[in-house]
Coordinates of C-alpha atoms and ligand atoms in Angstrom, one line a residue:
M1 CA 87.3 151.8 136.2
E2 CA 89.2 149.1 133.7
R3 CA 86.6 147.4 131.8
L4 CA 87.5 143.6 130.2
W5 CA 86.4 142.3 126.9
A6 CA 86.7 137.9 127.1
V7 CA 86.1 136.3 123.2
S8 CA 85.9 132.6 123.0
T9 CA 85.0 130.9 120.1
T10 CA 85.8 128.1 118.2
Q11 CA 86.1 127.2 114.6
S12 CA 84.6 124.2 112.9
V13 CA 85.9 122.6 109.9
S14 CA 84.7 120.6 107.3
Y15 CA 86.3 118.9 104.2
S16 CA 86.5 116.4 102.3
I17 CA 88.9 114.3 100.2
K18 CA 87.6 112.0 97.3
R19 CA 90.0 109.2 95.5
T20 CA 88.6 109.0 92.6
R21 CA 90.3 107.4 88.9
R22 CA 91.3 109.7 86.0
C23 CA 89.7 112.6 87.1
L24 CA 90.6 114.4 84.1
D25 CA 88.3 112.3 81.8
L26 CA 85.4 113.8 80.5
D27 CA 82.8 111.6 81.7
N28 CA 84.4 111.5 85.6
R29 CA 82.9 114.7 87.1
D30 CA 83.7 114.7 90.6
L31 CA 86.5 117.4 89.6
A32 CA 83.6 119.3 88.1
N33 CA 81.0 118.6 90.7
A34 CA 84.2 120.5 93.4
V35 CA 84.9 123.2 91.3
G36 CA 81.0 123.7 91.6
T37 CA 78.6 123.6 88.2
D38 CA 76.5 126.9 88.7
N39 CA 78.9 128.9 86.2
R40 CA 81.8 129.7 88.8
R41 CA 84.4 131.7 87.6
T42 CA 87.9 129.3 88.1
L43 CA 91.7 130.5 88.0
V44 CA 92.8 127.2 87.8
V45 CA 97.2 127.1 89.0
V46 CA 99.0 124.2 87.8
D47 CA 102.7 123.0 88.6
S48 CA 103.9 124.2 85.2
M49 CA 105.5 120.3 84.6
V50 CA 102.2 119.1 85.3
M51 CA 100.8 121.6 82.6
Q52 CA 103.7 120.1 80.2
L53 CA 102.3 116.4 80.6
Y54 CA 98.4 117.5 81.2
G55 CA 97.8 120.9 79.9
P56 CA 95.7 119.9 76.9
R57 CA 93.7 117.3 79.2
I58 CA 93.4 120.0 81.7
A59 CA 92.0 122.7 79.2
A60 CA 89.3 120.2 77.7
Y61 CA 88.2 119.4 81.1
F62 CA 87.6 122.9 81.9
D63 CA 86.3 124.1 78.6
R64 CA 84.1 121.3 79.3
Y65 CA 82.7 122.0 82.9
A66 CA 83.5 125.5 83.4
A67 CA 81.8 128.5 81.7
N68 CA 84.9 130.9 82.4
W69 CA 88.3 129.8 83.8
T70 CA 91.8 131.3 83.5
V71 CA 94.8 128.8 84.1
L72 CA 98.4 130.0 85.8
P73 CA 101.3 127.9 85.6
V74 CA 103.3 128.2 88.7
E75 CA 106.8 126.4 88.2
A76 CA 106.9 125.2 91.5
S77 CA 110.1 124.2 93.1
E78 CA 111.3 123.9 96.3
R79 CA 113.5 126.8 96.0
R80 CA 110.7 128.3 94.4
K81 CA 108.5 127.9 97.1
N82 CA 109.3 131.4 98.9
D83 CA 107.7 135.0 99.2
E84 CA 108.3 135.4 95.7
T85 CA 106.5 132.8 94.0
T86 CA 103.0 133.6 96.9
G87 CA 103.4 137.5 95.9
R88 CA 103.1 136.5 91.8
I89 CA 100.4 133.9 92.5
L90 CA 98.5 136.4 94.7
R91 CA 99.0 139.2 92.0
E92 CA 97.3 137.0 89.5
F93 CA 94.7 136.3 92.1
D94 CA 93.9 140.3 92.1
R95 CA 94.7 140.2 87.9
F96 CA 91.7 138.2 88.2
G97 CA 90.0 139.7 90.7
L98 CA 89.2 137.4 92.6
S99 CA 86.5 137.6 94.9
R100 CA 85.8 136.7 98.5
R101 CA 83.8 133.5 97.6
R102 CA 82.2 132.6 94.7
D103 CA 85.2 132.4 92.6
A104 CA 86.9 128.8 92.6
V105 CA 90.6 128.7 93.0
V106 CA 92.3 125.1 91.6
A107 CA 95.7 124.1 92.7
I108 CA 96.7 121.0 90.3
G109 CA 100.5 119.4 91.0
G110 CA 102.6 118.4 94.1
G111 CA 103.4 119.5 97.7
V112 CA 105.3 122.9 96.7
L113 CA 102.1 123.9 94.3
T114 CA 99.4 123.2 96.9
D115 CA 101.2 125.0 99.9
L116 CA 101.8 127.4 97.6
V117 CA 98.6 128.2 96.7
G118 CA 96.6 127.4 100.0
F119 CA 99.0 129.7 101.4
A120 CA 98.5 132.2 99.3
A121 CA 94.7 131.8 99.3
S122 CA 94.6 131.9 102.6
L123 CA 96.1 135.2 103.0
Y124 CA 94.2 136.8 100.1
R125 CA 90.8 139.2 101.3
R126 CA 92.1 137.1 104.4
G127 CA 91.0 133.7 102.7
V128 CA 89.3 132.8 99.8
P129 CA 88.3 128.6 99.3
Y130 CA 90.4 126.5 97.3
L131 CA 90.6 123.2 96.1
R132 CA 93.1 120.5 95.4
V133 CA 95.1 118.3 92.8
P134 CA 97.4 116.1 94.1
T135 CA 99.6 115.0 91.1
T136 CA 102.7 113.7 93.1
L137 CA 102.5 110.8 95.5
L138 CA 103.9 112.8 98.6
G139 CA 101.3 115.1 97.6
M140 CA 98.1 112.6 97.8
V141 CA 99.3 111.0 101.1
D142 CA 100.4 113.9 102.7
A143 CA 100.6 117.7 102.1
S144 CA 97.0 117.0 100.9
V145 CA 95.5 115.5 103.2
G146 CA 95.9 118.3 106.1
V147 CA 95.2 121.8 106.6
K148 CA 98.9 123.2 106.5
T149 CA 100.5 125.7 104.2
G150 CA 103.3 127.2 103.7
I151 CA 107.0 128.3 102.2
N152 CA 109.9 128.7 103.1
F153 CA 111.6 131.8 104.3
N154 CA 114.9 133.3 105.3
G155 CA 117.1 130.0 104.5
R156 CA 114.1 128.0 106.4
K157 CA 111.9 125.6 105.8
N158 CA 108.7 126.2 106.0
R159 CA 109.2 128.9 108.4
L160 CA 106.1 131.1 106.8
G161 CA 102.8 128.9 106.9
T162 CA 99.2 129.0 108.0
Y163 CA 96.1 126.4 108.7
F164 CA 93.8 126.7 106.1
P165 CA 92.0 123.8 104.5
A166 CA 91.2 123.0 101.2
S167 CA 87.4 122.6 100.9
Q168 CA 87.9 119.6 98.8
T169 CA 90.9 117.2 97.4
I170 CA 90.5 115.4 94.3
V171 CA 93.1 111.9 94.6
D172 CA 93.8 110.8 91.4
P173 CA 96.9 107.8 91.2
E174 CA 96.2 108.3 87.4
F175 CA 99.0 110.9 87.4
L176 CA 101.9 108.7 88.8
A177 CA 102.0 107.1 85.5
T178 CA 104.1 110.1 84.6
L179 CA 105.9 111.2 88.0
P180 CA 109.3 109.7 87.8
D181 CA 110.8 106.5 90.2
R182 CA 112.8 109.2 92.4
Q183 CA 109.3 110.8 93.2
I184 CA 107.8 107.8 93.7
A185 CA 109.7 106.8 95.9
N186 CA 110.3 110.5 97.7
G187 CA 106.2 110.0 98.4
M188 CA 106.8 106.4 100.0
A189 CA 108.4 108.1 102.8
E190 CA 105.8 109.7 104.1
V191 CA 103.5 106.5 103.6
I192 CA 106.5 104.8 106.1
K193 CA 106.2 107.4 108.2
I194 CA 102.6 107.3 109.1
A195 CA 103.0 103.4 108.7
L196 CA 105.6 102.8 111.4
V197 CA 103.8 105.0 114.0
K198 CA 100.4 104.3 113.2
D199 CA 99.3 101.1 111.4
S200 CA 101.7 98.2 110.7
G201 CA 99.3 96.2 108.2
L202 CA 100.4 99.3 106.3
F203 CA 103.5 99.2 106.3
D204 CA 103.2 95.1 106.1
S205 CA 101.8 96.0 102.9
V206 CA 104.4 98.2 101.8
D207 CA 107.1 95.6 102.4
R208 CA 105.2 92.8 101.0
D209 CA 103.7 94.3 97.6
Y210 CA 105.8 97.3 96.6
S211 CA 108.7 95.9 94.6
T212 CA 109.1 98.8 92.0
A213 CA 108.7 102.3 91.5
R214 CA 106.9 101.3 88.1
G215 CA 105.1 98.8 88.8
F216 CA 103.4 101.0 91.9
A217 CA 102.9 103.9 89.4
T218 CA 100.9 101.8 87.0
D219 CA 99.4 98.6 88.9
A220 CA 96.3 100.6 90.8
T221 CA 95.7 97.1 92.1
T222 CA 98.9 98.0 94.0
S223 CA 99.0 101.5 94.7
G224 CA 95.3 101.8 95.6
P225 CA 95.6 100.2 99.1
I226 CA 98.3 101.7 99.8
I227 CA 97.4 105.2 99.1
D228 CA 93.6 104.9 100.5
A229 CA 95.3 103.1 103.8
A230 CA 97.9 106.1 104.2
I231 CA 95.8 109.1 104.1
T232 CA 93.1 106.9 106.6
A233 CA 96.1 106.8 109.0
I234 CA 97.4 110.4 108.6
L235 CA 93.5 111.7 108.8
E236 CA 92.9 109.7 112.2
E237 CA 96.3 111.2 113.4
L238 CA 95.5 114.0 112.3
E239 CA 91.7 115.0 112.5
H240 CA 91.9 115.4 116.7
N241 CA 94.6 117.6 116.8
L242 CA 94.1 119.9 113.2
W243 CA 95.5 123.4 114.5
E244 CA 98.2 121.6 116.2
A245 CA 97.1 122.4 120.5
N246 CA 98.9 118.8 120.7
L247 CA 102.6 119.4 120.1
R248 CA 102.9 115.7 120.6
R249 CA 102.3 114.7 117.2
L250 CA 102.7 111.5 115.7
A251 CA 103.3 112.7 112.6
D252 CA 105.8 114.5 113.4
F253 CA 107.9 111.6 113.0
G254 CA 110.8 111.9 110.8
H255 CA 110.5 115.6 110.4
T256 CA 112.8 116.3 113.5
F257 CA 115.7 117.2 112.0
S258 CA 115.1 116.9 108.3
P259 CA 114.2 120.4 108.0
G260 CA 117.8 121.2 109.0
F261 CA 119.2 119.9 106.7
E262 CA 117.2 119.2 103.4
L263 CA 117.5 122.5 102.0
R264 CA 121.1 122.3 102.1
A265 CA 122.3 119.0 100.5
Q266 CA 124.1 119.6 97.6
P267 CA 122.4 117.6 95.3
L268 CA 119.9 118.6 96.6
L269 CA 117.6 116.2 98.6
Y270 CA 113.6 115.6 98.2
H271 CA 111.5 116.5 101.1
G272 CA 110.8 112.6 101.5
E273 CA 114.6 111.3 101.1
A274 CA 115.3 114.0 104.1
V275 CA 112.8 112.4 105.9
A276 CA 113.7 108.7 105.1
I277 CA 117.1 109.8 106.6
D278 CA 115.8 111.1 109.8
I279 CA 113.2 108.1 109.7
A280 CA 116.4 105.8 109.9
L281 CA 118.1 108.1 112.7
T282 CA 115.5 107.9 115.0
C283 CA 114.8 103.8 114.6
L284 CA 118.4 103.7 115.4
V285 CA 118.2 106.0 118.3
A286 CA 115.0 104.0 119.5
R287 CA 117.5 100.2 119.1
N288 CA 120.1 101.9 120.5
R289 CA 117.6 102.6 123.2
A290 CA 115.9 98.8 123.4
L291 CA 112.6 100.4 122.5
I292 CA 112.6 98.5 119.2
D293 CA 115.0 95.0 118.4
E294 CA 117.7 94.9 116.0
A295 CA 115.1 92.4 113.4
T296 CA 112.7 95.2 113.4
F297 CA 115.2 98.4 113.0
S298 CA 116.9 96.0 110.3
R299 CA 113.7 95.2 108.4
I300 CA 112.7 99.1 107.6
V301 CA 116.2 100.3 107.0
S302 CA 116.0 97.3 104.5
V303 CA 112.4 98.2 103.3
L304 CA 113.4 102.2 102.4
T305 CA 116.6 101.3 100.9
R306 CA 115.0 98.7 98.8
I307 CA 112.6 101.6 98.2
G308 CA 115.3 103.7 97.0
L309 CA 115.2 105.9 100.2
P310 CA 119.1 107.2 101.8
I311 CA 119.5 106.6 105.2
S312 CA 122.4 109.1 105.7
H313 CA 123.9 112.1 103.5
G314 CA 127.6 113.8 103.5
C315 CA 125.6 116.6 104.6
I316 CA 124.6 116.0 107.3
T317 CA 127.0 117.5 110.5
D318 CA 126.5 116.9 114.2
E319 CA 126.3 120.6 114.1
I320 CA 123.7 120.3 111.7
L321 CA 122.1 117.5 114.4
Q322 CA 122.0 119.6 117.5
A323 CA 121.1 122.7 115.4
G324 CA 118.2 120.7 114.0
L325 CA 117.6 119.4 118.0
A326 CA 117.4 123.2 119.0
D327 CA 115.4 124.0 116.5
S328 CA 113.2 121.4 116.6
V329 CA 112.5 121.9 120.7
L330 CA 111.2 125.7 119.6
H331 CA 108.7 124.9 117.5
R332 CA 107.6 122.1 120.2
D333 CA 107.9 125.0 122.8
G334 CA 110.1 123.9 124.5
A335 CA 109.5 120.2 124.1
Q336 CA 111.6 117.5 122.7
N337 CA 108.3 115.3 121.7
I338 CA 110.7 113.4 119.3
P339 CA 108.9 110.0 118.2
L340 CA 110.3 106.6 119.2
L341 CA 109.1 103.5 117.9
T342 CA 108.5 100.6 119.9
R343 CA 107.1 98.5 117.9
I344 CA 106.2 98.8 113.8
G345 CA 102.6 101.0 114.1
A346 CA 103.2 103.1 117.9
A347 CA 105.2 105.0 119.1
V348 CA 106.2 107.2 122.2
F349 CA 107.6 110.8 122.8
A350 CA 110.8 111.2 123.6
Q351 CA 111.8 114.1 125.8
D352 CA 116.3 113.1 126.4
I353 CA 117.7 112.8 123.1
S354 CA 121.1 114.4 123.7
P355 CA 123.3 115.5 120.9
K356 CA 126.2 112.6 121.9
E357 CA 123.1 110.2 121.7
L358 CA 122.4 111.5 118.3
V359 CA 125.9 112.3 117.0
A360 CA 126.8 108.6 117.5
A361 CA 123.5 107.1 115.4
A362 CA 124.3 109.4 112.3
E363 CA 127.8 108.5 113.0
S364 CA 126.8 104.6 113.0
L365 CA 124.7 105.5 109.7
R366 CA 126.8 106.6 107.3
S367 CA 128.7 103.7 107.8
L368 CA 126.1 101.6 107.5
H369 CA 124.8 103.6 104.2
S370 CA 127.9 103.5 103.0
R371 CA 127.8 99.3 103.5
L372 CA 124.9 99.1 102.4
I373 CA 124.1 101.8 99.0
G374 CA 127.6 103.5 99.5
A375 CA 127.4 107.1 98.2
W376 CA 124.5 108.7 97.8
M377 CA 123.7 109.4 93.9
P378 CA 120.4 110.4 93.2
Ligands
NAD1 N1 101.2 121.0 104.1 C1 101.1 120.0 104.6 O1 101.2 119.1 105.2 C2 103.1 119.0 104.1 C3 103.4 117.9 104.3 C4 104.2 117.3 103.5 C5 104.8 118.1 102.4 N2 104.2 119.6 102.7 C6 105.7 120.2 101.6 O2 104.9 119.0 100.3 C7 106.7 119.5 99.8 C8 107.1 118.3 98.6 O3 105.8 117.3 97.9 P1 106.4 117.1 96.3 O4 107.2 116.3 97.0 O5 105.2 116.8 95.8 O6 107.5 117.9 95.3 P2 107.2 118.5 94.1 O7 105.8 119.7 95.0 O8 108.3 119.9 94.2 O9 106.8 117.7 93.2 C9 107.8 117.3 92.7 C10 108.2 116.8 91.2 O10 107.2 116.6 90.7 C11 106.8 117.2 89.7 N3 105.3 116.8 89.4 C12 104.3 116.7 89.6 N4 103.5 116.1 89.9 C13 103.7 115.4 88.4 C14 103.1 114.3 87.6 N5 102.2 113.8 88.1 N6 104.0 113.9 86.5 C15 105.6 113.8 87.0 N7 106.1 115.3 87.1 C16 105.3 115.4 88.2 C17 106.8 118.8 89.3 O11 106.6 119.8 88.7 C18 108.1 118.6 90.5 O12 109.1 118.5 89.6 C19 107.2 119.5 100.3 O13 108.0 122.0 100.5 C20 106.7 119.7 101.8 O14 107.1 120.5 102.8 C21 103.7 119.1 102.7

């Protein structure tokens, strides 16, 4: 005689993101409140570059607010976003004697660091709580907003990962003051991504108000509203589909082909740069299909290039594009689900982009890129 036990449950999730200013100032208690002021032991995992720049302020802040804290600097480059670095962080969790709920883990750094720490936190004791303090623009508007963690594996971008939200995230645009110009442009690619598929007003603001990376990094009146609008737009998109049950995701705009070439490019492409190329490519496909007009396409290309983002790269061969298409179809469970713009602020999902169409668009972009930018030199 057979028996069957069917289990069904739902997992409710709540987390918060607070945008503040100067979170390491001793009179700003936002981070202290997020950690909890009840004598919790705190392990602060910091991107080593951020440690060089902000180490004394981080130390002064936790000395003031945490009874017992330890800092762990981690070299967090895309090349080190791997199982080895994850193993090192996990061994440090063990050495610290991290308890299941009581202690606090704080991740301070860019998207690589927060993805690594989130991934490690999701594995350790099957999940320990953690907090994020993104210090790059890309982290503030994208990597530290949703619930995805991940590491590169087997030469593949973010091939291992989990859905594991940080309980709180503190966003402080003051960190942008020390971020190199190219990293500001890198983060702007994710702002443009979400603006193009969801928020035409945000795209207008970028087009109107962004003049230079330095200006953006140091002028809160420009960066503040753009960062706030980008977080709002991405959360609107993610909140109803946090576990990605629905694989038709507008947030995948710019992320269909980019994972296939981001790690291969020499010199290295940043994540946002690869996303910008993917955006330009799919926008050209949309223009070729008359979903958007020439003026809209030109405006998008003009904003991308003005910010300093590439729209093509020598490493993108026809084979890489076709492999990227095939891998995305695998990742999206047999469907292309490629967002194509119908206007700035709205998109549909294409299911029938042919390799030939893609290769032709990539070819046109190559010549447009060399006309507008010349050889890609970061
Ligand atoms: N989890 C997600 O949903 C999600 C979303 C988008 C991107 N990502 C991931 O994010 C990663 C990219 O993140 P990123 O662009 O922040 O790169 P990154 O973390 O490599 O940081 C970029 C560089 O800036 C340095 N840095 C960080 N903060 C600084 C500061 N305030 N001043 C000076 N230098 C600073 C870092 O040391 C690093 O060299 C990719 O691996 C991507 O896959 C994740």
